[in-house]
Coordinates of C-alpha atoms in Angstrom, one line a residue:
L1 CA 108.0 -35.0 265.5
L2 CA 106.3 -37.3 267.9
R3 CA 102.5 -37.9 268.3
R4 CA 101.5 -38.8 271.8
P5 CA 98.3 -38.6 273.9
S6 CA 98.0 -36.1 276.7
S7 CA 95.4 -35.4 279.4
F8 CA 92.3 -33.7 278.2
S9 CA 89.4 -32.8 280.5
A10 CA 86.2 -34.6 279.9
S11 CA 83.3 -36.0 282.0
M12 CA 82.0 -39.3 280.8
S13 CA 80.9 -42.7 282.0
A14 CA 80.0 -46.1 280.6
T15 CA 78.8 -49.4 281.8
I16 CA 81.5 -52.1 281.6
N17 CA 80.8 -55.7 282.7
G18 CA 77.7 -54.5 284.4
E19 CA 79.3 -51.7 286.4
E20 CA 79.4 -48.0 285.7
T21 CA 82.9 -46.6 285.3
D22 CA 84.6 -43.4 284.4
I23 CA 86.0 -42.6 280.9
V24 CA 89.0 -40.3 280.6
S25 CA 89.4 -38.7 277.1
Y26 CA 92.8 -37.8 275.6
A27 CA 93.7 -35.4 272.8
L28 CA 96.5 -35.9 270.3
E29 CA 99.4 -33.5 270.6
I30 CA 102.4 -33.0 268.3
I31 CA 105.5 -32.5 270.4
D32 CA 109.0 -31.5 269.3
N33 CA 111.3 -34.4 270.2
N34 CA 114.3 -32.1 270.9
T35 CA 112.7 -29.3 272.9
E36 CA 109.5 -31.1 274.0
E37 CA 107.6 -28.0 273.1
L38 CA 103.9 -28.3 272.1
I39 CA 103.6 -27.6 268.3
A40 CA 99.9 -28.5 267.8
R41 CA 96.9 -29.9 269.6
D42 CA 94.1 -31.8 267.9
E43 CA 91.1 -32.2 270.1
S44 CA 89.0 -33.6 267.3
Q45 CA 90.8 -36.9 267.5
L46 CA 90.0 -38.0 271.0
I47 CA 91.3 -41.3 272.5
F48 CA 88.9 -42.6 275.1
L49 CA 90.5 -44.4 278.1
V50 CA 88.2 -46.5 280.2
N51 CA 88.9 -46.5 283.9
L52 CA 89.3 -50.2 284.6
N53 CA 89.5 -50.0 288.4
K54 CA 92.4 -52.4 288.1
Q55 CA 95.8 -52.6 289.8
K56 CA 99.0 -51.7 287.9
N57 CA 101.3 -54.4 288.9
V58 CA 105.1 -53.9 288.6
V59 CA 107.6 -56.5 287.4
A60 CA 111.2 -56.6 288.7
E61 CA 113.8 -58.9 287.1
T62 CA 117.4 -59.6 288.2
Y63 CA 120.2 -62.1 287.8
V64 CA 121.3 -64.1 290.8
N65 CA 124.6 -66.0 291.0
N66 CA 125.4 -68.2 294.0
D67 CA 129.1 -67.4 293.7
D68 CA 128.5 -63.6 293.4
G69 CA 128.0 -62.0 296.8
H70 CA 126.5 -58.9 295.2
S71 CA 123.4 -61.1 294.6
L72 CA 122.5 -60.4 298.3
Q73 CA 121.5 -56.9 297.2
A74 CA 118.8 -58.3 294.9
I75 CA 117.6 -60.8 297.5
E76 CA 117.3 -58.2 300.1
G77 CA 115.7 -55.7 297.7
Y78 CA 113.0 -58.2 296.9
K79 CA 112.4 -58.8 300.6
S80 CA 111.9 -55.1 301.1
M81 CA 109.1 -55.1 298.5
A82 CA 107.4 -58.4 299.6
S83 CA 104.6 -56.6 301.5
E84 CA 103.5 -54.7 298.3
P85 CA 100.6 -56.7 296.7
W86 CA 101.4 -55.1 293.3
F87 CA 105.1 -56.1 293.2
I88 CA 106.1 -59.2 291.1
G89 CA 109.7 -60.3 291.3
F90 CA 111.7 -62.7 289.1
Q91 CA 115.2 -64.2 289.9
L92 CA 117.0 -65.6 286.9
H93 CA 119.6 -68.0 288.4
S94 CA 123.0 -68.8 287.0
D95 CA 122.9 -72.5 288.1
E96 CA 120.5 -75.3 287.5
M97 CA 117.7 -73.6 289.4
S98 CA 116.9 -71.7 286.2
P99 CA 117.2 -74.3 283.3
K100 CA 120.0 -73.9 280.8
N101 CA 117.5 -74.0 277.9
E102 CA 116.0 -70.7 278.9
T103 CA 118.5 -69.0 276.7
A104 CA 116.1 -66.4 275.2
Y105 CA 115.1 -65.2 278.6
K106 CA 118.7 -65.0 279.8
S107 CA 119.7 -63.1 276.6
L108 CA 116.8 -60.6 277.2
I109 CA 117.9 -59.9 280.8
T110 CA 121.7 -60.1 280.6
E111 CA 122.4 -58.9 277.1
T112 CA 119.5 -56.8 275.9
H113 CA 119.0 -55.0 279.2
N114 CA 122.6 -55.6 280.6
V115 CA 121.4 -56.9 284.0
N116 CA 124.3 -59.2 284.8
D117 CA 124.5 -59.5 288.5
G118 CA 122.5 -58.9 291.7
R119 CA 123.4 -55.3 292.0
T120 CA 121.1 -54.3 289.2
V121 CA 117.3 -54.6 288.8
L122 CA 115.2 -54.2 285.7
I123 CA 111.7 -52.7 286.3
D124 CA 108.9 -53.4 283.7
R125 CA 111.7 -53.8 281.1
M126 CA 111.9 -50.0 281.0
L127 CA 113.9 -48.8 284.0
I128 CA 117.2 -50.0 285.4
G129 CA 118.6 -49.2 288.8
E130 CA 120.4 -50.5 291.9
A131 CA 118.6 -53.7 293.1
Y132 CA 118.7 -52.6 296.8
N133 CA 118.9 -48.8 296.9
N134 CA 116.5 -48.0 294.0
I135 CA 114.0 -50.8 293.8
K136 CA 111.3 -49.2 295.8
E137 CA 111.6 -45.8 294.2
L138 CA 111.6 -47.2 290.6
S139 CA 108.7 -49.7 291.4
I140 CA 106.5 -47.0 292.9
S141 CA 107.0 -44.8 289.9
R142 CA 105.7 -47.5 287.6
N143 CA 102.8 -48.3 290.0
E144 CA 101.2 -44.9 289.4
G145 CA 99.2 -43.6 286.5
N146 CA 96.4 -45.0 284.3
V147 CA 96.0 -48.7 283.8
L148 CA 95.9 -49.5 280.1
V149 CA 95.3 -53.2 280.5
G150 CA 93.9 -55.0 283.5
T151 CA 94.5 -58.7 283.9
D152 CA 93.7 -61.5 286.3
I153 CA 95.0 -65.1 286.5
K154 CA 94.3 -68.3 288.3
G155 CA 95.7 -71.8 287.8
V156 CA 95.9 -75.4 288.8
T157 CA 98.9 -77.8 288.6
Y158 CA 98.2 -81.4 287.6
N159 CA 100.7 -84.2 287.3
D160 CA 101.1 -83.6 283.6
K161 CA 100.1 -80.0 282.9
I162 CA 99.4 -76.6 284.3
L163 CA 95.9 -75.2 283.5
V164 CA 95.6 -71.4 283.7
E165 CA 92.6 -69.2 283.2
T166 CA 93.2 -65.5 282.3
S167 CA 91.0 -62.5 282.0
T168 CA 92.2 -59.3 280.4
T169 CA 90.3 -56.0 280.1
F170 CA 91.4 -53.2 277.8
A171 CA 91.2 -49.5 278.5
L172 CA 91.8 -48.5 274.9
N173 CA 90.9 -49.8 271.5
S174 CA 93.5 -52.3 270.3
E175 CA 94.5 -49.8 267.5
F176 CA 96.2 -47.9 270.3
L177 CA 97.5 -51.0 272.1
D178 CA 99.6 -53.4 270.1
C179 CA 100.4 -55.9 272.8
N180 CA 100.8 -59.6 273.5
Y181 CA 100.9 -61.9 276.5
S182 CA 103.3 -64.6 277.8
F183 CA 103.9 -66.6 281.0
I184 CA 106.7 -67.1 283.5
L185 CA 106.6 -70.0 286.0
T186 CA 108.5 -69.5 289.3
E187 CA 109.1 -71.7 292.3
D188 CA 109.6 -70.6 295.9
N189 CA 111.6 -72.1 298.9
L190 CA 114.5 -73.5 296.9
L191 CA 117.5 -74.1 299.1
G192 CA 121.1 -73.4 298.1
K193 CA 124.5 -71.9 299.2
Q194 CA 125.2 -68.2 298.7
R195 CA 128.5 -66.4 298.8
N196 CA 128.5 -63.6 301.3
I197 CA 131.0 -60.8 300.5
Y198 CA 130.0 -58.9 303.6
T199 CA 131.3 -61.4 306.1
G200 CA 133.6 -59.8 308.7
G201 CA 132.5 -56.3 307.7
Y202 CA 135.3 -55.8 305.2
M203 CA 132.8 -54.6 302.6
G204 CA 130.8 -52.7 305.2
N205 CA 127.7 -53.7 307.1
F206 CA 124.7 -54.9 305.2
N207 CA 121.5 -56.2 307.0
G208 CA 123.5 -58.4 309.5
Y209 CA 125.4 -60.3 306.8
E210 CA 128.6 -59.0 308.2
N211 CA 128.1 -61.4 311.1
L212 CA 127.6 -64.5 309.0
D213 CA 130.1 -66.9 307.3
L214 CA 131.5 -66.6 303.8
M215 CA 129.1 -69.3 302.4
I216 CA 125.6 -69.2 303.9
D217 CA 122.5 -71.3 303.6
M218 CA 119.9 -69.4 301.5
T219 CA 116.2 -69.9 300.7
Y220 CA 115.5 -68.5 297.3
N221 CA 112.0 -67.3 296.2
D222 CA 110.7 -66.1 292.8
V223 CA 113.1 -68.4 290.9
V224 CA 112.4 -68.6 287.2
R225 CA 111.8 -72.2 286.2
K226 CA 110.3 -71.8 282.7
T227 CA 109.0 -69.2 280.3
Y228 CA 106.1 -69.8 277.9
T229 CA 105.4 -68.2 274.5
G230 CA 102.1 -66.3 274.3
A231 CA 100.3 -64.5 271.4
T232 CA 99.2 -61.1 270.3
Y233 CA 95.7 -59.9 271.2
S234 CA 93.1 -59.5 268.5
K235 CA 93.1 -56.2 266.6
D236 CA 89.3 -56.1 267.1
V237 CA 89.5 -55.5 270.8
L238 CA 87.6 -52.4 271.9
A239 CA 87.9 -50.2 275.0
G240 CA 86.2 -52.0 277.9
D241 CA 86.3 -55.5 276.2
T242 CA 87.3 -58.4 278.3
V243 CA 89.2 -61.3 276.7
K244 CA 89.2 -64.7 278.5
N245 CA 91.5 -67.6 277.8
V246 CA 92.0 -71.1 279.2
I247 CA 95.5 -72.4 278.4
K248 CA 97.3 -75.7 279.1
L249 CA 101.1 -75.5 279.7
D250 CA 103.8 -78.1 280.2
I251 CA 105.4 -78.7 283.6
P252 CA 109.3 -78.7 283.5
E253 CA 111.0 -81.7 284.9
N254 CA 113.1 -79.6 287.4
I255 CA 110.2 -78.7 289.7
L256 CA 110.8 -79.8 293.3
V257 CA 107.5 -79.0 295.1
P258 CA 104.4 -78.3 292.9
A259 CA 102.8 -76.5 295.8
N260 CA 105.5 -73.8 295.7
L261 CA 104.8 -72.8 292.1
K262 CA 103.4 -69.5 290.9
M263 CA 102.4 -68.5 287.4
T264 CA 102.7 -64.9 286.1
M265 CA 101.0 -63.5 283.0
I266 CA 103.0 -60.7 281.4
I267 CA 101.5 -58.2 278.9
T268 CA 104.1 -56.4 276.8
D269 CA 104.0 -53.6 274.3
N270 CA 105.1 -55.0 270.9
K271 CA 106.7 -51.8 269.9
T272 CA 108.7 -50.9 272.9
G273 CA 109.1 -54.2 274.8
E274 CA 107.7 -52.4 277.9
I275 CA 105.6 -54.5 280.4
I276 CA 102.2 -52.8 280.4
N277 CA 100.8 -55.0 283.2
A278 CA 101.1 -58.4 284.8
A279 CA 99.2 -60.7 287.1
R280 CA 100.5 -63.5 289.3
C281 CA 98.8 -66.4 291.1
A282 CA 99.9 -69.3 293.3
L283 CA 99.1 -72.5 291.6
A284 CA 96.8 -74.9 293.4
Y285 CA 98.0 -78.5 293.3
N286 CA 95.4 -81.0 292.1
G287 CA 97.4 -84.1 290.9
G288 CA 95.9 -86.4 288.4
I289 CA 95.6 -85.7 284.7
A290 CA 94.6 -82.3 283.4
P291 CA 91.1 -82.1 281.8
D292 CA 90.7 -81.4 278.1
I293 CA 90.2 -77.8 277.1
T294 CA 86.8 -77.4 275.4
G295 CA 85.3 -74.6 273.5
I296 CA 88.4 -73.8 271.4
E297 CA 88.0 -74.3 267.7
E298 CA 91.2 -75.1 265.7
N299 CA 91.5 -74.0 262.1
E300 CA 94.6 -75.4 260.5
A301 CA 95.9 -74.1 257.3
E302 CA 96.8 -76.7 254.6
G303 CA 100.4 -76.5 253.6
T304 CA 104.0 -76.8 254.9
I305 CA 106.2 -74.5 256.9
S306 CA 110.0 -74.5 256.5
I307 CA 112.8 -72.6 258.1
E308 CA 116.1 -72.1 256.3
N309 CA 118.9 -69.5 256.4
G310 CA 116.9 -67.1 258.7
C311 CA 113.7 -67.2 256.6
I312 CA 110.4 -68.8 257.4
T313 CA 108.4 -70.0 254.3
Y314 CA 104.8 -71.2 254.1
N315 CA 103.7 -73.1 251.0
G316 CA 100.1 -74.1 250.5
Y317 CA 96.7 -73.2 249.2
S318 CA 95.2 -71.3 252.1
T319 CA 95.3 -67.6 252.8
V320 CA 97.2 -67.4 256.0
K321 CA 98.8 -64.9 258.4
V322 CA 102.1 -66.0 259.8
Q323 CA 103.2 -64.4 263.1
V324 CA 106.6 -65.0 264.6
Y325 CA 107.5 -64.6 268.3
T326 CA 110.4 -65.3 270.6
T327 CA 110.0 -67.9 273.3
L328 CA 109.2 -65.0 275.7
G329 CA 106.2 -64.0 273.6
E330 CA 107.8 -60.9 272.1
F331 CA 106.5 -60.1 268.6
V332 CA 109.2 -60.4 265.9
G333 CA 107.2 -59.9 262.6
S334 CA 104.3 -61.1 260.5
A335 CA 103.2 -61.5 256.9
T336 CA 99.9 -62.4 255.2
G337 CA 99.4 -64.0 251.8
E338 CA 98.1 -66.9 249.8
G339 CA 100.1 -69.9 248.5
N340 CA 103.5 -68.6 249.5
V341 CA 104.5 -66.4 252.5
N342 CA 108.0 -65.5 253.5
I343 CA 109.3 -63.8 256.6
T344 CA 113.0 -62.9 257.0
L345 CA 114.0 -63.1 260.7
P346 CA 116.3 -60.8 262.5
E347 CA 119.4 -62.2 264.2
Q348 CA 117.7 -63.2 267.4
R349 CA 117.9 -66.3 269.5
G350 CA 114.9 -68.1 271.0
I351 CA 112.5 -67.7 268.0

């Protein structure tokens, strides 16, 4: 049996951040997993969903190889979506454009989701289809429906750091939304050579590539340069609450033109890995040294943390909660205790 929320008619409103907004209420239903028939409906346990008046952005991810001519399908698929303000694309490259140390992200895309070349696209880490023929259909399907989390981001690049400000508003109480955030840095206008399997028309005609040489000059956009670990949102978040963060991030050495950088904040469901929402901004370039972040109080636990044979151990005198994430910000596990806390890790890279 599966419990899940379904539409339930209700007329309500609330004031969120100084503006009146609608509230949609949901009832709990018990559904048979095999037949999908309704077994029971419980309208006494209503889930209230705040209408955030926010955009549901859609994230597309693909794997581009300069020597694989099929990558042209991903490149052209992204171009076809460029005019949609809610579309966010990532290209993980096989060469030095995407750093070799991004092994956790590469494993997520190529192994967990089996996106190994430019013919395939991953949408919101939930749907997989053809990078050119299906990208619009799949993206639109994810762009529709209620927005559970709305988020905004802006940022500035300094010579030593990237400073980003984020604002996230929740449509549900956090007991119904177990989610976390992470960041992906991309760079546009990177130049390279791309194999063209359509040259001469032997593989058919494709957007004029049949008239070009076997190796062609290509300008790549949305190239993944670095991923950053995030954190889980507080369990005390209520529907309509807005959480704001100011975060300082490192700049990778492989950046060519800081003015071509974009930062994306991704919010994922800890249970399913699904991308709930995302926000992207172009990073303004300031130069100089990044200012200190004020207003954040650090509270360090007294003790030591050791990692051995796939187990994280905390030894000390404080009561602590230890949370483990991959380098992509995906939640792995947690444990709470005093004096000694152990977490046994799964066989997973990039923790």
